[in-house]
């Protein structure tokens, strides 16, 4: 999905299976729902989104990657777990709200980098054993850890 698209509702009601790719670019004022799991080694890439709501209602499974870059005025909600060895990479966000409502599981990584500004980031759930949360080059952001950071995890 690319080229300027606006005011859409995009619903993934079936799983994104092993080694599949989903690419979305230049969307505005859209609601994007992942209702079924993102399975082993799949990739979801999103770039240049504005004023969108993105919800991951089902788990991001083993070794999958979710990459979001150049998002502005978006709400990103992780309702289901980020599972074993999966990665969530968030770059160049501005004025976004990012909510982790379900656990970040064993050996998973959440990376936020590049200049990101005026974001609210809420970890309302535990960060499990050996997981990593890396944040760099954030400005004017509010970051809240409401639940425990477990054994050998790194923030």
Coordinates of C-alpha atoms in Angstrom, one line a residue:
X1 CA 0.0 0.0 0.0
X2 CA 1.6 3.2 -1.0
X3 CA 1.1 6.6 -2.8
X4 CA -0.9 9.2 -0.9
X5 CA -3.9 7.5 0.6
X6 CA -6.2 9.0 3.1
X7 CA -9.1 8.2 5.5
X8 CA -8.9 4.4 5.1
X9 CA -9.6 1.6 7.4
X10 CA -7.2 -1.3 6.8
X11 CA -8.0 -4.6 8.6
X12 CA -5.7 -7.6 8.6
X13 CA -8.2 -10.3 9.7
X14 CA -6.0 -13.3 8.6
X15 CA -2.5 -14.1 9.8
X16 CA 0.6 -12.7 8.1
X17 CA 2.5 -16.0 7.7
X18 CA 6.1 -17.2 7.7
X19 CA 8.5 -14.8 5.9
X20 CA 5.7 -12.6 4.5
X21 CA 6.1 -8.8 4.0
X22 CA 3.6 -6.0 4.4
X23 CA 4.6 -2.5 3.3
X24 CA 2.6 0.7 3.9
X25 CA 3.7 4.2 2.9
X26 CA 2.2 7.7 2.7
X27 CA -1.0 7.1 4.5
X28 CA -2.9 9.7 6.5
X29 CA -5.9 9.6 8.8
X30 CA -6.1 5.8 8.6
X31 CA -7.0 3.1 11.1
X32 CA -4.9 0.0 10.7
X33 CA -5.8 -3.1 12.6
X34 CA -3.8 -6.3 12.9
X35 CA -6.3 -8.7 14.3
X36 CA -4.4 -12.0 13.6
X37 CA -0.8 -12.8 14.4
X38 CA 2.3 -11.7 12.5
X39 CA 4.1 -15.1 12.2
X40 CA 7.6 -16.4 12.1
X41 CA 10.1 -14.1 10.3
X42 CA 7.5 -11.9 8.8
X43 CA 8.0 -8.1 8.3
X44 CA 5.6 -5.2 8.6
X45 CA 7.1 -1.9 7.3
X46 CA 5.3 1.4 7.7
X47 CA 6.7 4.8 6.6
X48 CA 5.4 8.3 6.2
X49 CA 2.1 7.9 8.1
X50 CA 0.3 10.8 9.7
X51 CA -2.7 11.0 12.0
X52 CA -3.1 7.2 11.9
X53 CA -4.2 4.7 14.6
X54 CA -2.3 1.5 14.4
X55 CA -3.3 -1.5 16.6
X56 CA -1.6 -4.8 17.0
X57 CA -4.4 -6.9 18.6
X58 CA -2.7 -10.3 18.0
X59 CA 0.9 -11.3 18.9
X60 CA 4.0 -10.5 16.9
X61 CA 5.5 -14.0 16.8
X62 CA 9.0 -15.5 16.8
X63 CA 11.7 -13.4 15.0
X64 CA 9.2 -11.1 13.2
X65 CA 10.0 -7.4 12.6
X66 CA 7.8 -4.4 12.8
X67 CA 9.5 -1.2 11.5
X68 CA 7.8 2.2 11.7
X69 CA 9.6 5.3 10.4
X70 CA 8.6 8.9 9.8
X71 CA 5.3 8.8 11.7
X72 CA 3.6 11.9 13.0
X73 CA 0.5 12.4 15.1
X74 CA -0.1 8.7 15.3
X75 CA -1.4 6.4 18.1
X76 CA 0.4 3.0 18.1
X77 CA -1.1 0.4 20.4
X78 CA 0.5 -3.0 21.1
X79 CA -2.4 -4.9 22.8
X80 CA -0.9 -8.4 22.4
X81 CA 2.6 -9.6 23.3
X82 CA 5.8 -9.0 21.4
X83 CA 7.0 -12.6 21.5
X84 CA 10.3 -14.5 21.5
X85 CA 13.1 -12.7 19.6
X86 CA 10.8 -10.3 17.7
X87 CA 11.8 -6.7 17.0
X88 CA 9.9 -3.5 17.0
X89 CA 11.8 -0.6 15.5
X90 CA 10.4 2.9 15.8
X91 CA 12.3 5.8 14.1
X92 CA 11.6 9.5 13.4
X93 CA 8.4 9.8 15.3
X94 CA 6.8 13.1 16.1
X95 CA 3.8 13.8 18.4
X96 CA 2.9 10.1 18.7
X97 CA 1.4 8.1 21.5
X98 CA 2.9 4.6 21.8
X99 CA 1.3 2.1 24.3
X100 CA 2.7 -1.3 25.2
X101 CA -0.3 -2.9 27.0
X102 CA 0.9 -6.6 26.7
X103 CA 4.3 -8.1 27.7
X104 CA 7.5 -7.8 25.8
X105 CA 8.6 -11.5 25.9
X106 CA 11.9 -13.3 26.2
X107 CA 14.8 -11.9 24.1
X108 CA 12.6 -9.4 22.2
X109 CA 13.8 -6.0 21.3
X110 CA 12.1 -2.6 21.2
X111 CA 14.3 0.1 19.6
X112 CA 13.4 3.7 19.4
X113 CA 15.9 6.0 17.7
X114 CA 16.7 8.8 15.3
X115 CA 15.2 12.1 16.2
X116 CA 11.8 11.6 17.8
X117 CA 10.0 14.4 19.6
X118 CA 6.9 15.1 21.6
X119 CA 5.9 11.5 22.1
X120 CA 4.2 9.7 25.0
X121 CA 5.5 6.2 25.5
X122 CA 3.8 4.0 28.0
X123 CA 5.0 0.5 29.1
X124 CA 1.9 -0.7 31.0
X125 CA 3.2 -4.3 31.1
X126 CA 6.3 -6.2 32.2
X127 CA 9.5 -6.4 30.1
X128 CA 10.4 -10.1 30.4
X129 CA 13.7 -12.0 30.8
X130 CA 16.5 -10.9 28.5
X131 CA 14.5 -8.4 26.5
X132 CA 15.9 -5.0 25.5
X133 CA 14.3 -1.6 25.2
X134 CA 16.6 0.9 23.6
X135 CA 15.8 4.6 23.3
X136 CA 18.0 7.2 21.7
X137 CA 17.7 10.8 20.4
X138 CA 14.3 11.5 22.0
X139 CA 13.3 15.0 22.9
X140 CA 10.3 16.4 24.8
X141 CA 8.9 12.9 25.4
X142 CA 7.1 11.4 28.4
X143 CA 8.2 7.8 29.1
X144 CA 6.3 5.8 31.7
X145 CA 7.2 2.3 33.0
X146 CA 4.2 1.1 35.0
X147 CA 5.2 -2.6 35.4
X148 CA 8.3 -4.5 36.4
X149 CA 11.4 -4.9 34.3
X150 CA 12.4 -8.6 34.7
X151 CA 15.6 -10.5 35.2
X152 CA 18.4 -9.7 32.8
X153 CA 16.3 -7.2 30.8
X154 CA 17.9 -4.0 29.7
X155 CA 16.4 -0.5 29.3

